[in-house]
Amino acid sequence: VQLQACGGGLVQAGGSLRLSCAASGSFFSINNMSWYRQAPGKQREWVASTTNTGITNYVGSVKGRFTISKDNAGNTVSLQMNNLKPKNTAVYYCNALVRRIQAEFPNNYWGQGTLVTVSS
């Protein structure tokens, strides 16, 4: 199972970016899909999640500005980020709980990270 993230870049404060992460490979199902981020000198933190039934959750600091969504197949997760702030600068990682076969418990998989830089 591989997660491929894309969409990062440089944007001015107040701008928008859309990150996407596609899961590929052989698997039975994907449960939760999430975005995390790691700012320079800080620990990785959770940003947003969506369940396989479409329930979404966000860290408080991004509520109302970020929107997480999945495509109809459930294999791609996106993060629409609006009104970006310099403090949102970080490497963003996608994460998925994947069941490779029906009899297996879900395992954590991570994408390679995509850099988001917000200039003031």
CSV table of C-alpha atoms in Angstrom, one decimal:
chain,number,residue,atom,x,y,z
A,1,VAL,CA,0.0,0.0,0.0
A,2,GLN,CA,1.4,3.4,-1.0
A,3,LEU,CA,0.1,6.9,-0.2
A,4,GLN,CA,1.2,9.6,-2.7
A,5,ALA,CA,0.6,13.2,-1.6
A,6,CYS,CA,0.8,16.3,-3.7
A,7,GLY,CA,-0.3,19.9,-3.8
A,8,GLY,CA,2.0,21.7,-1.5
A,9,GLY,CA,3.8,24.9,-2.4
A,10,LEU,CA,4.4,28.5,-1.6
A,11,VAL,CA,1.4,30.8,-1.0
A,12,GLN,CA,0.9,34.2,0.5
A,13,ALA,CA,-1.0,34.6,3.8
A,14,GLY,CA,-4.7,34.6,3.1
A,15,GLY,CA,-4.3,32.3,0.1
A,16,SER,CA,-5.5,28.8,-0.6
A,17,LEU,CA,-4.0,25.4,-1.4
A,18,ARG,CA,-5.5,22.0,-2.0
A,19,LEU,CA,-3.6,18.9,-1.0
A,20,SER,CA,-4.4,15.5,-2.3
A,21,CYS,CA,-3.3,12.0,-1.3
A,22,ALA,CA,-4.0,8.9,-3.3
A,23,ALA,CA,-3.8,5.3,-2.0
A,24,SER,CA,-2.6,2.6,-4.4
A,25,GLY,CA,-1.7,-1.0,-4.2
A,26,SER,CA,-3.7,-4.0,-3.1
A,27,PHE,CA,-6.0,-3.7,-0.1
A,28,PHE,CA,-9.4,-4.7,1.1
A,29,SER,CA,-10.6,-1.4,2.6
A,30,ILE,CA,-9.5,2.0,3.8
A,31,ASN,CA,-11.0,3.2,7.1
A,32,ASN,CA,-10.0,6.6,8.4
A,33,MET,CA,-7.9,9.0,6.3
A,34,SER,CA,-6.2,11.9,7.9
A,35,TRP,CA,-3.8,14.8,7.5
A,36,TYR,CA,-1.0,15.6,9.9
A,37,ARG,CA,1.6,18.3,9.8
A,38,GLN,CA,5.0,18.9,11.2
A,39,ALA,CA,6.2,22.5,11.5
A,40,PRO,CA,10.0,23.2,11.7
A,41,GLY,CA,11.3,22.3,15.2
A,42,LYS,CA,7.9,20.9,16.3
A,43,GLN,CA,6.3,17.5,16.7
A,44,ARG,CA,3.9,16.1,14.2
A,45,GLU,CA,0.4,17.0,15.0
A,46,TRP,CA,-3.0,15.8,13.7
A,47,VAL,CA,-4.9,18.3,11.5
A,48,ALA,CA,-8.1,16.6,10.2
A,49,SER,CA,-9.7,13.2,9.7
A,50,THR,CA,-12.5,11.6,7.8
A,51,THR,CA,-14.0,8.2,8.5
A,52,ASN,CA,-15.2,5.8,5.8
A,53,THR,CA,-18.7,7.0,6.6
A,54,GLY,CA,-17.8,10.6,5.9
A,55,ILE,CA,-17.6,11.9,9.5
A,56,THR,CA,-15.0,14.6,9.7
A,57,ASN,CA,-13.0,16.2,12.5
A,58,TYR,CA,-10.6,19.0,12.7
A,59,VAL,CA,-8.1,20.5,15.1
A,60,GLY,CA,-9.5,23.7,16.5
A,61,SER,CA,-7.1,26.0,14.8
A,62,VAL,CA,-8.2,25.1,11.3
A,63,LYS,CA,-11.9,24.7,11.8
A,64,GLY,CA,-13.8,26.9,9.3
A,65,ARG,CA,-10.7,27.3,7.1
A,66,PHE,CA,-9.7,23.7,6.1
A,67,THR,CA,-12.0,21.0,4.6
A,68,ILE,CA,-11.1,17.4,4.4
A,69,SER,CA,-12.9,15.2,1.8
A,70,LYS,CA,-12.6,11.8,0.1
A,71,ASP,CA,-13.5,10.9,-3.5
A,72,ASN,CA,-16.3,8.5,-4.2
A,73,ALA,CA,-14.0,5.5,-4.4
A,74,GLY,CA,-12.7,6.4,-1.0
A,75,ASN,CA,-9.1,6.0,-2.1
A,76,THR,CA,-8.1,9.7,-2.4
A,77,VAL,CA,-8.3,12.2,0.4
A,78,SER,CA,-8.0,16.0,-0.1
A,79,LEU,CA,-7.4,18.9,2.2
A,80,GLN,CA,-8.7,22.2,1.0
A,81,MET,CA,-6.9,24.9,2.9
A,82,ASN,CA,-8.3,28.5,2.8
A,83,ASN,CA,-7.2,31.7,4.5
A,84,LEU,CA,-3.7,30.2,5.1
A,85,LYS,CA,-1.6,31.8,7.8
A,86,PRO,CA,2.2,31.8,8.2
A,87,LYS,CA,1.8,29.5,11.2
A,88,ASN,CA,0.3,26.9,8.9
A,89,THR,CA,3.8,26.4,7.3
A,90,ALA,CA,4.7,22.8,7.7
A,91,VAL,CA,5.2,19.5,6.0
A,92,TYR,CA,1.8,17.9,5.6
A,93,TYR,CA,1.5,14.1,5.7
A,94,CYS,CA,-1.5,12.0,4.8
A,95,ASN,CA,-2.3,8.9,6.8
A,96,ALA,CA,-4.7,6.1,6.2
A,97,LEU,CA,-5.9,3.1,8.2
A,98,VAL,CA,-5.8,0.3,5.7
A,99,ARG,CA,-7.0,-3.3,5.9
A,100,ARG,CA,-5.0,-5.2,3.4
A,101,ILE,CA,-7.2,-8.3,3.6
A,102,GLN,CA,-10.6,-8.8,5.2
A,103,ALA,CA,-9.2,-10.8,8.1
A,104,GLU,CA,-6.5,-8.2,9.1
A,105,PHE,CA,-6.7,-5.4,11.6
A,106,PRO,CA,-6.2,-2.0,10.0
A,107,ASN,CA,-2.7,-0.8,9.8
A,108,ASN,CA,-1.3,2.8,9.7
A,109,TYR,CA,0.2,4.0,6.4
A,110,TRP,CA,1.9,7.3,5.8
A,111,GLY,CA,2.5,9.4,2.7
A,112,GLN,CA,5.8,11.0,2.0
A,113,GLY,CA,4.8,14.5,3.0
A,114,THR,CA,4.3,17.7,1.0
A,115,LEU,CA,5.7,21.1,2.0
A,116,VAL,CA,3.3,24.0,2.5
A,117,THR,CA,5.0,27.4,3.0
A,118,VAL,CA,2.9,30.4,3.8
A,119,SER,CA,4.6,33.8,3.5
A,120,SER,CA,3.5,36.9,5.4
